[in-house]
Amino acid sequence: MADYRELWGRLGMDLEKHDVLCEVLPQLYGGVYLGQENRPEGMNYYNFVVSEVHGLRIKELDDHKKQGGKVVGTFCVFVPDELILAAGAAGVGLCAGSQFWIEDGEKVLPRNICPLVKAFTGAKVGGTCPYFQSCDMIVGETTCDAKKKAWEVLDDYVDTYVMDLPQMKRDKDYKKWSEEIYDLKAKLEKLTGNEITEAKLAEAIKLCNRKRLALLRLYSARKALNVPISGKDALLISQIAFYDNPERFIEMTNKLCEELEERIKNEVSVSKKDDKRILISGTPMAVPNWKIHHILETSGAIVVAEETCTGTRYFENLVDESAATMDEMINALADRYLKINCACFTPNKGREDDIIRLAKEFKADGVIYNSLQFCHTYNIEYANVEKALKAAGIPVLFIESDYSNDDVGQIQTRVEAFLEMIG
Ligand code: BJ8
């Protein structure tokens, strides 16, 4: 990576601490990713993106800011990217997936909460994430209690705006969510000094839909019996989707999909004949959380899909492009986003249906239900999901984990027993 120290210094980062991360990440990536056999050529782009994760993209954001643009950070797939783009701002997903940031997070938050929240808070508090440091504003949301209260802490460090996400899906909740989207629009216009016009929003809706379609195409390729790409690689692509330049991401992902479709025709596969096809369902896996995929794919399984926010919840359902007026567009956004079935909603029967549908569509032999430690909504929701999956005759294994490696051996043993059982 070129020397970006001057830029990181300007962003107010703790350079010494950040040096440690710069050493850890390539090692981790090398161990998990680079030893895979028969990887698609198109993965070279994503290798490059990872090698420049704190470099080139940060420079692009810096250039954007030098030209008067703003950077807006988000933490949840309910926050409409369309508005951020229509305001001429760059959006970056800031959920953090490394144990590295936990220590700093625990300086300002209790220890017994979700690692994702501790990690993104620690990344800001410790000044070790250049994406976070690049943000002019972050947009939080009222999903789980841990996030809700973390915004109050983060507001001391960065301008923090919170969207009030309804927790049910009644008619009045759609109306309320539309109003919240309108409020975000006003906030973004104020931040950027740019008016979000109907034309700009229509363009941003089309762009985000094209990104969703590229991811949908990637996932469709994974339905093939000869799986052309590993679950680990597909997860990486989804993770990169949250911070890469959208146009470039769409172009490179569609290019990769062409290669995958060729592979399917030629029966080129990364999986072995006996590998068990697994659907992962549960909490999001932020970079560089590749733990469960790595365990599965080194134990005789291939991950064929993720019912997570770094998976199908991010890209399923398009925003209706026929909406023409601002009101219609905002309502179309509210409709599309409230179709996401996150465990923070009650009741949430739609998620059970999604998991069963995906397990069937992707011909999964079993489901790994993965919940981050202390994520009450996903942990509790397991009871109903398990019941539904059992009734549908789909085997499921529950794994609760954090970002440390302490439980890798134990998870590996349980995964091996599960794969043998469904064999
Ligand atoms: S739509 S899953 S991105 S809230 S932070 S809820 S893991 S305790 S991230 Fe999420 Fe939006 Fe829902 Fe998706 Fe649990 Fe942790 Fe909370 Fe989390």
Coordinates of C-alpha atoms and ligand atoms in Angstrom, one line a residue:
M1 CA 0.0 0.0 0.0
A2 CA 1.3 3.5 -0.8
D3 CA 2.1 5.7 2.2
Y4 CA -1.1 7.3 3.4
R5 CA 0.3 8.4 6.7
E6 CA 0.0 12.1 5.9
L7 CA -3.7 11.5 5.0
W8 CA -4.4 9.4 8.1
G9 CA -2.7 12.0 10.3
R10 CA -4.9 14.7 8.8
L11 CA -7.9 12.6 9.6
G12 CA -6.8 12.7 13.3
M13 CA -6.0 9.0 13.5
D14 CA -3.9 7.3 16.2
L15 CA -1.2 6.2 13.8
E16 CA 0.7 4.0 16.2
K17 CA -2.4 2.0 17.1
H18 CA -3.5 1.9 13.5
D19 CA -0.1 0.4 12.5
V20 CA -1.0 -2.7 14.5
L21 CA -4.2 -3.1 12.5
C22 CA -2.3 -2.6 9.2
E23 CA -0.2 -5.6 10.2
V24 CA -3.0 -7.8 11.5
L25 CA -5.4 -7.5 8.6
P26 CA -3.2 -8.7 5.7
Q27 CA -2.2 -11.7 7.8
L28 CA -5.8 -12.6 8.6
Y29 CA -6.9 -12.0 5.0
G30 CA -4.0 -14.1 3.7
G31 CA -4.9 -17.0 6.0
V32 CA -8.6 -17.0 5.3
Y33 CA -8.7 -16.1 1.6
L34 CA -5.5 -16.5 -0.4
G35 CA -5.1 -20.2 0.1
Q36 CA -8.4 -21.0 -1.6
E37 CA -8.1 -23.2 -4.6
N38 CA -9.6 -22.4 -8.0
R39 CA -10.8 -18.9 -7.1
P40 CA -12.5 -17.0 -9.9
E41 CA -10.1 -14.5 -11.7
G42 CA -12.6 -11.7 -10.9
M43 CA -11.7 -12.0 -7.2
N44 CA -8.5 -10.1 -8.0
Y45 CA -10.4 -6.9 -7.9
Y46 CA -11.7 -7.6 -4.4
N47 CA -8.2 -8.6 -3.3
F48 CA -7.0 -5.3 -4.5
V49 CA -9.8 -3.5 -2.7
V50 CA -8.9 -5.2 0.5
S51 CA -5.2 -4.4 0.0
E52 CA -6.2 -0.8 -0.3
V53 CA -9.0 -0.8 2.3
H54 CA -7.5 2.0 4.3
G55 CA -5.7 3.6 1.3
L56 CA -7.1 4.2 -2.1
R57 CA -10.8 4.4 -1.1
I58 CA -10.0 6.7 1.8
K59 CA -8.1 8.9 -0.7
E60 CA -11.1 8.9 -3.0
L61 CA -13.3 10.1 0.0
D62 CA -10.7 12.7 0.8
D63 CA -10.7 14.0 -2.8
H64 CA -14.5 14.1 -2.6
K65 CA -14.3 16.2 0.5
K66 CA -11.7 18.5 -1.0
Q67 CA -14.2 19.3 -3.7
G68 CA -16.8 20.2 -1.1
G69 CA -18.5 16.9 -0.9
K70 CA -19.6 15.2 2.4
V71 CA -19.2 11.7 3.7
V72 CA -22.0 10.1 5.7
G73 CA -21.6 6.9 7.7
T74 CA -24.3 4.3 8.4
F75 CA -24.7 1.2 10.4
C76 CA -27.9 -0.4 9.3
V77 CA -29.5 -1.5 6.0
F78 CA -32.6 0.4 6.9
V79 CA -30.9 3.8 6.2
P80 CA -31.7 4.6 2.6
D81 CA -28.5 5.0 0.6
E82 CA -30.5 6.6 -2.1
L83 CA -30.9 9.9 -0.1
I84 CA -27.2 10.1 0.7
L85 CA -26.3 9.7 -3.0
A86 CA -29.0 12.1 -4.1
A87 CA -27.6 14.7 -1.8
G88 CA -24.2 14.3 -3.6
A89 CA -22.6 12.8 -0.5
A90 CA -20.6 9.5 -0.3
G91 CA -22.0 6.9 2.0
V92 CA -20.0 4.3 3.9
G93 CA -21.1 1.4 6.1
L94 CA -19.3 1.6 9.4
C95 CA -20.3 -1.7 11.1
A96 CA -17.0 -3.2 12.5
G97 CA -16.2 -6.9 12.7
S98 CA -12.8 -7.1 14.4
Q99 CA -11.8 -7.9 18.0
F100 CA -9.1 -5.2 17.5
W101 CA -11.6 -2.4 18.2
I102 CA -13.3 -4.1 21.2
E103 CA -10.8 -2.8 23.8
D104 CA -11.4 0.8 22.9
G105 CA -15.2 0.2 22.8
E106 CA -15.1 -1.2 26.3
K107 CA -13.6 2.1 27.5
V108 CA -16.9 3.8 27.0
L109 CA -19.5 1.0 26.9
P110 CA -20.3 -2.0 29.1
R111 CA -18.5 -5.2 28.3
N112 CA -21.6 -7.3 28.2
I113 CA -23.1 -6.0 25.0
C114 CA -22.9 -6.9 21.3
P115 CA -19.4 -7.0 19.9
L116 CA -20.5 -5.2 16.7
V117 CA -21.6 -2.1 18.7
K118 CA -18.4 -2.2 20.9
A119 CA -16.3 -2.5 17.8
F120 CA -17.7 0.4 15.8
T121 CA -17.7 2.6 18.9
G122 CA -14.1 1.6 19.7
A123 CA -13.1 2.3 16.1
K124 CA -14.2 5.9 16.6
V125 CA -13.1 6.4 20.2
G126 CA -9.6 5.0 19.4
G127 CA -9.3 6.9 16.1
T128 CA -8.3 3.8 14.2
C129 CA -10.8 3.7 11.4
P130 CA -10.2 6.1 8.5
Y131 CA -13.7 5.6 7.2
F132 CA -15.2 6.7 10.5
Q133 CA -12.6 9.6 10.6
S134 CA -13.7 10.7 7.2
C135 CA -17.4 11.1 8.2
D136 CA -19.0 14.5 8.5
M137 CA -22.0 12.9 10.0
I138 CA -23.2 9.4 11.0
V139 CA -26.8 8.2 10.7
G140 CA -27.9 5.8 13.5
E141 CA -31.2 4.2 13.9
T142 CA -33.4 2.9 16.7
T143 CA -33.1 -0.8 16.2
C144 CA -31.6 -2.7 19.2
D145 CA -31.0 -1.1 22.6
A146 CA -27.2 -1.4 22.3
K147 CA -27.1 0.7 19.1
K148 CA -29.7 3.1 20.4
K149 CA -27.7 4.0 23.4
A150 CA -24.3 3.9 21.6
W151 CA -25.5 6.9 19.4
E152 CA -25.6 9.0 22.6
V153 CA -22.0 8.1 23.3
L154 CA -20.8 8.6 19.7
D155 CA -22.5 12.0 19.5
D156 CA -19.6 13.3 21.7
Y157 CA -17.2 12.4 18.9
V158 CA -19.1 13.0 15.7
D159 CA -22.3 14.7 14.5
T160 CA -24.8 11.8 15.0
Y161 CA -28.3 11.8 13.5
V162 CA -30.8 9.1 14.5
M163 CA -33.7 7.7 12.5
D164 CA -36.6 6.4 14.5
L165 CA -37.3 3.0 13.0
P166 CA -40.7 1.6 13.8
Q167 CA -40.6 -1.8 15.5
M168 CA -43.8 -3.1 13.9
K169 CA -45.2 -3.0 10.4
R170 CA -48.7 -1.7 10.7
D171 CA -50.1 0.9 8.2
K172 CA -49.2 3.7 10.6
D173 CA -45.7 2.4 10.8
Y174 CA -45.2 2.8 7.1
K175 CA -46.5 6.4 7.4
K176 CA -44.1 7.1 10.2
W177 CA -41.1 5.6 8.3
S178 CA -42.0 7.8 5.3
E179 CA -41.9 10.8 7.6
E180 CA -38.5 9.7 9.0
I181 CA -37.2 9.4 5.5
Y182 CA -38.4 13.0 4.8
D183 CA -36.6 14.2 7.9
L184 CA -33.4 12.5 6.8
K185 CA -33.8 14.2 3.4
A186 CA -34.0 17.6 5.1
K187 CA -31.0 16.8 7.4
L188 CA -28.8 15.7 4.4
E189 CA -29.8 18.8 2.4
K190 CA -28.7 21.0 5.3
L191 CA -25.4 19.1 5.7
T192 CA -24.5 19.1 2.0
G193 CA -26.1 22.4 1.0
N194 CA -27.6 20.4 -2.0
E195 CA -31.3 20.1 -2.7
I196 CA -32.5 16.6 -3.2
T197 CA -34.6 17.1 -6.3
E198 CA -36.9 14.5 -7.8
A199 CA -34.5 14.0 -10.7
K200 CA -31.5 13.4 -8.4
L201 CA -33.5 11.0 -6.2
A202 CA -34.8 9.1 -9.3
E203 CA -31.3 8.7 -10.5
A204 CA -30.0 7.5 -7.1
I205 CA -32.9 5.0 -6.9
K206 CA -31.9 3.5 -10.2
L207 CA -28.2 3.3 -9.1
C208 CA -29.0 1.5 -5.9
N209 CA -31.4 -0.9 -7.7
R210 CA -28.6 -1.7 -10.2
K211 CA -26.3 -2.5 -7.2
R212 CA -29.0 -4.7 -5.8
L213 CA -29.4 -6.5 -9.1
A214 CA -25.6 -7.1 -9.3
L215 CA -25.7 -8.7 -5.9
L216 CA -28.8 -10.7 -6.8
R217 CA -27.0 -12.0 -9.9
L218 CA -24.0 -13.0 -7.7
Y219 CA -26.3 -14.9 -5.3
S220 CA -28.2 -16.5 -8.2
A221 CA -24.9 -18.0 -9.4
R222 CA -24.5 -19.7 -6.0
K223 CA -27.7 -21.7 -6.6
A224 CA -25.9 -23.8 -9.1
L225 CA -25.1 -27.4 -8.1
N226 CA -21.5 -26.8 -9.1
V227 CA -21.0 -23.8 -6.9
P228 CA -18.7 -21.4 -8.8
I229 CA -17.6 -19.2 -5.9
S230 CA -17.0 -19.8 -2.2
G231 CA -19.2 -18.4 0.5
K232 CA -16.2 -16.6 1.9
D233 CA -15.7 -14.8 -1.4
A234 CA -19.4 -13.9 -1.8
L235 CA -19.4 -12.6 1.8
L236 CA -16.4 -10.4 1.1
I237 CA -18.1 -8.9 -2.0
S238 CA -21.2 -8.1 0.1
Q239 CA -19.0 -6.5 2.7
I240 CA -17.2 -4.4 0.1
A241 CA -20.5 -3.3 -1.3
F242 CA -21.0 -1.1 1.8
Y243 CA -18.1 1.2 1.1
D244 CA -16.9 0.9 -2.5
N245 CA -17.7 3.4 -5.2
P246 CA -21.2 2.2 -6.3
E247 CA -20.6 2.5 -10.1
R248 CA -17.3 0.7 -10.0
F249 CA -18.7 -2.0 -7.6
I250 CA -21.6 -2.7 -10.0
E251 CA -19.3 -2.9 -13.0
M252 CA -16.8 -5.2 -11.3
T253 CA -19.4 -7.4 -9.7
N254 CA -21.3 -7.9 -13.0
K255 CA -18.0 -8.7 -14.7
L256 CA -17.3 -11.4 -12.0
C257 CA -20.8 -12.7 -12.5
E258 CA -20.1 -13.2 -16.2
E259 CA -17.1 -15.4 -15.2
L260 CA -19.3 -17.3 -12.7
E261 CA -22.0 -18.0 -15.3
E262 CA -19.3 -19.3 -17.7
R263 CA -18.0 -21.5 -14.8
I264 CA -21.5 -22.9 -14.3
K265 CA -21.8 -23.7 -18.0
N266 CA -18.4 -25.5 -17.9
E267 CA -19.1 -27.2 -14.6
V268 CA -16.2 -25.5 -12.9
S269 CA -16.8 -25.5 -9.1
V270 CA -15.0 -24.5 -5.9
S271 CA -17.0 -27.1 -3.9
K272 CA -16.4 -30.8 -3.7
K273 CA -19.2 -33.3 -4.5
D274 CA -19.8 -34.2 -0.9
D275 CA -19.7 -30.7 0.5
K276 CA -22.8 -29.8 2.4
R277 CA -24.7 -26.8 1.2
I278 CA -25.3 -24.3 4.0
L279 CA -27.5 -21.3 4.4
I280 CA -26.3 -18.9 7.1
S281 CA -28.9 -16.9 8.9
G282 CA -28.6 -14.3 11.6
T283 CA -26.7 -11.2 12.5
P284 CA -24.5 -9.2 10.1
M285 CA -20.9 -10.1 9.5
A286 CA -18.9 -6.9 9.2
V287 CA -15.3 -6.8 7.8
P288 CA -13.2 -8.7 8.8
N289 CA -15.6 -11.1 10.4
W290 CA -15.1 -14.2 8.3
K291 CA -15.0 -16.7 11.2
I292 CA -18.1 -18.9 10.7
H293 CA -17.7 -19.1 6.9
H294 CA -14.0 -20.1 7.3
I295 CA -14.8 -22.8 9.8
L296 CA -17.6 -24.2 7.6
E297 CA -15.6 -24.1 4.4
T298 CA -12.7 -25.8 6.0
S299 CA -14.9 -28.5 7.5
G300 CA -16.6 -30.0 4.4
A301 CA -19.3 -27.4 3.7
I302 CA -19.9 -24.7 1.2
V303 CA -21.9 -21.6 2.2
V304 CA -24.5 -21.0 -0.6
A305 CA -26.3 -17.9 0.8
E306 CA -26.6 -15.6 3.8
E307 CA -29.9 -14.5 5.2
T308 CA -28.2 -11.5 6.9
C309 CA -27.7 -7.8 6.5
T310 CA -24.4 -8.6 4.8
G311 CA -26.4 -10.9 2.6
T312 CA -29.9 -11.0 1.2
R313 CA -31.4 -8.4 3.6
Y314 CA -29.2 -5.8 1.9
F315 CA -30.3 -6.3 -1.6
E316 CA -33.6 -8.2 -1.9
N317 CA -36.5 -6.2 -3.2
L318 CA -36.1 -3.2 -5.5
V319 CA -37.4 0.3 -5.0
D320 CA -40.3 1.0 -7.4
E321 CA -38.8 3.1 -10.2
S322 CA -42.2 4.2 -11.6
A323 CA -42.6 6.7 -8.7
A324 CA -42.4 10.2 -10.1
T325 CA -43.2 12.8 -7.5
M326 CA -41.2 13.3 -4.3
D327 CA -44.0 11.9 -2.2
E328 CA -44.3 8.8 -4.4
M329 CA -40.6 8.3 -4.3
I330 CA -40.4 8.6 -0.5
N331 CA -43.3 6.2 -0.1
A332 CA -41.6 3.8 -2.5
L333 CA -38.5 3.9 -0.4
A334 CA -40.5 3.3 2.8
D335 CA -42.2 0.4 1.2
R336 CA -39.0 -1.3 0.0
Y337 CA -37.1 -0.7 3.2
L338 CA -39.9 -1.9 5.5
K339 CA -39.9 -5.2 3.6
I340 CA -36.6 -6.0 5.4
N341 CA -37.2 -8.6 8.1
C342 CA -34.8 -7.7 10.9
A343 CA -35.3 -9.4 14.3
C344 CA -35.8 -5.9 15.9
F345 CA -39.4 -6.1 14.5
T346 CA -42.3 -7.8 16.3
P347 CA -43.9 -10.0 15.2
N348 CA -41.4 -11.1 12.6
K349 CA -42.9 -14.1 10.9
G350 CA -41.7 -12.8 7.6
R351 CA -38.1 -13.7 8.5
E352 CA -39.1 -17.4 9.2
D353 CA -40.7 -17.5 5.7
D354 CA -37.6 -15.9 4.2
I355 CA -35.2 -18.4 5.7
I356 CA -37.3 -21.4 4.6
R357 CA -37.7 -19.9 1.1
L358 CA -33.9 -19.3 0.8
A359 CA -33.1 -22.7 2.1
K360 CA -35.2 -24.2 -0.7
E361 CA -34.1 -21.8 -3.4
F362 CA -30.4 -22.4 -2.7
K363 CA -31.0 -26.2 -2.1
A364 CA -29.4 -25.9 1.4
D365 CA -28.8 -29.1 3.3
G366 CA -29.0 -27.2 6.5
V367 CA -29.0 -23.8 8.2
I368 CA -26.4 -22.3 10.6
Y369 CA -28.2 -19.8 12.7
N370 CA -25.5 -17.4 13.8
S371 CA -26.1 -14.8 16.4
L372 CA -23.6 -12.3 17.9
Q373 CA -23.2 -12.6 21.6
F374 CA -25.6 -10.4 23.6
C375 CA -27.8 -9.7 20.5
H376 CA -31.1 -10.3 22.3
T377 CA -33.4 -9.9 19.3
Y378 CA -31.6 -12.5 17.1
N379 CA -30.9 -14.8 20.1
I380 CA -34.5 -14.8 21.2
E381 CA -35.9 -15.1 17.7
Y382 CA -34.1 -18.4 17.3
A383 CA -36.8 -20.2 19.2
N384 CA -39.4 -19.4 16.5
V385 CA -37.1 -19.9 13.6
E386 CA -36.0 -23.3 14.9
K387 CA -39.7 -24.4 15.3
A388 CA -40.4 -23.2 11.7
L389 CA -37.4 -24.9 10.3
K390 CA -38.1 -28.2 12.1
A391 CA -41.7 -28.1 10.8
A392 CA -40.2 -27.7 7.3
G393 CA -37.8 -30.6 7.8
I394 CA -34.7 -28.3 7.5
P395 CA -31.8 -29.1 10.0
V396 CA -30.5 -26.1 11.9
L397 CA -27.6 -25.5 14.2
F398 CA -27.4 -22.5 16.6
I399 CA -24.1 -20.7 17.1
E400 CA -23.6 -17.7 19.3
S401 CA -20.2 -16.1 19.0
D402 CA -18.2 -12.9 19.3
Y403 CA -15.1 -11.7 17.4
S404 CA -12.5 -13.5 19.5
N405 CA -10.9 -16.8 18.4
D406 CA -11.4 -18.3 21.8
D407 CA -14.4 -20.5 20.7
V408 CA -13.1 -21.5 17.2
G409 CA -12.2 -25.1 18.3
Q410 CA -15.5 -25.6 20.1
I411 CA -17.5 -24.2 17.1
Q412 CA -15.5 -26.4 14.7
T413 CA -16.4 -29.5 16.7
R414 CA -20.1 -28.6 16.7
V415 CA -20.1 -27.8 13.0
E416 CA -18.4 -31.1 12.2
A417 CA -21.0 -33.0 14.2
F418 CA -23.8 -31.1 12.5
L419 CA -22.4 -31.8 9.0
E420 CA -22.1 -35.4 9.8
M421 CA -25.6 -35.5 11.1
I422 CA -27.1 -34.0 8.0
G423 CA -24.9 -36.2 5.8
Ligands
BJ8_1 S1 -31.5 -4.5 9.9 S2 -29.6 -6.8 11.9 S3 -28.1 -4.0 10.3 S4 -30.3 -3.7 13.1 S5 -26.2 -4.2 16.5 S6 -29.3 -5.9 16.1 S7 -26.3 -7.7 15.9 S8 -27.3 -6.3 19.0 S9 -27.0 -5.1 13.4 FE1 -28.6 -4.9 12.3 FE2 -30.1 -3.2 10.9 FE3 -31.2 -5.3 12.0 FE4 -29.6 -5.6 10.0 FE5 -28.0 -7.4 17.2 FE6 -25.7 -6.2 17.4 FE7 -28.0 -4.8 17.6 FE8 -27.2 -5.7 15.3

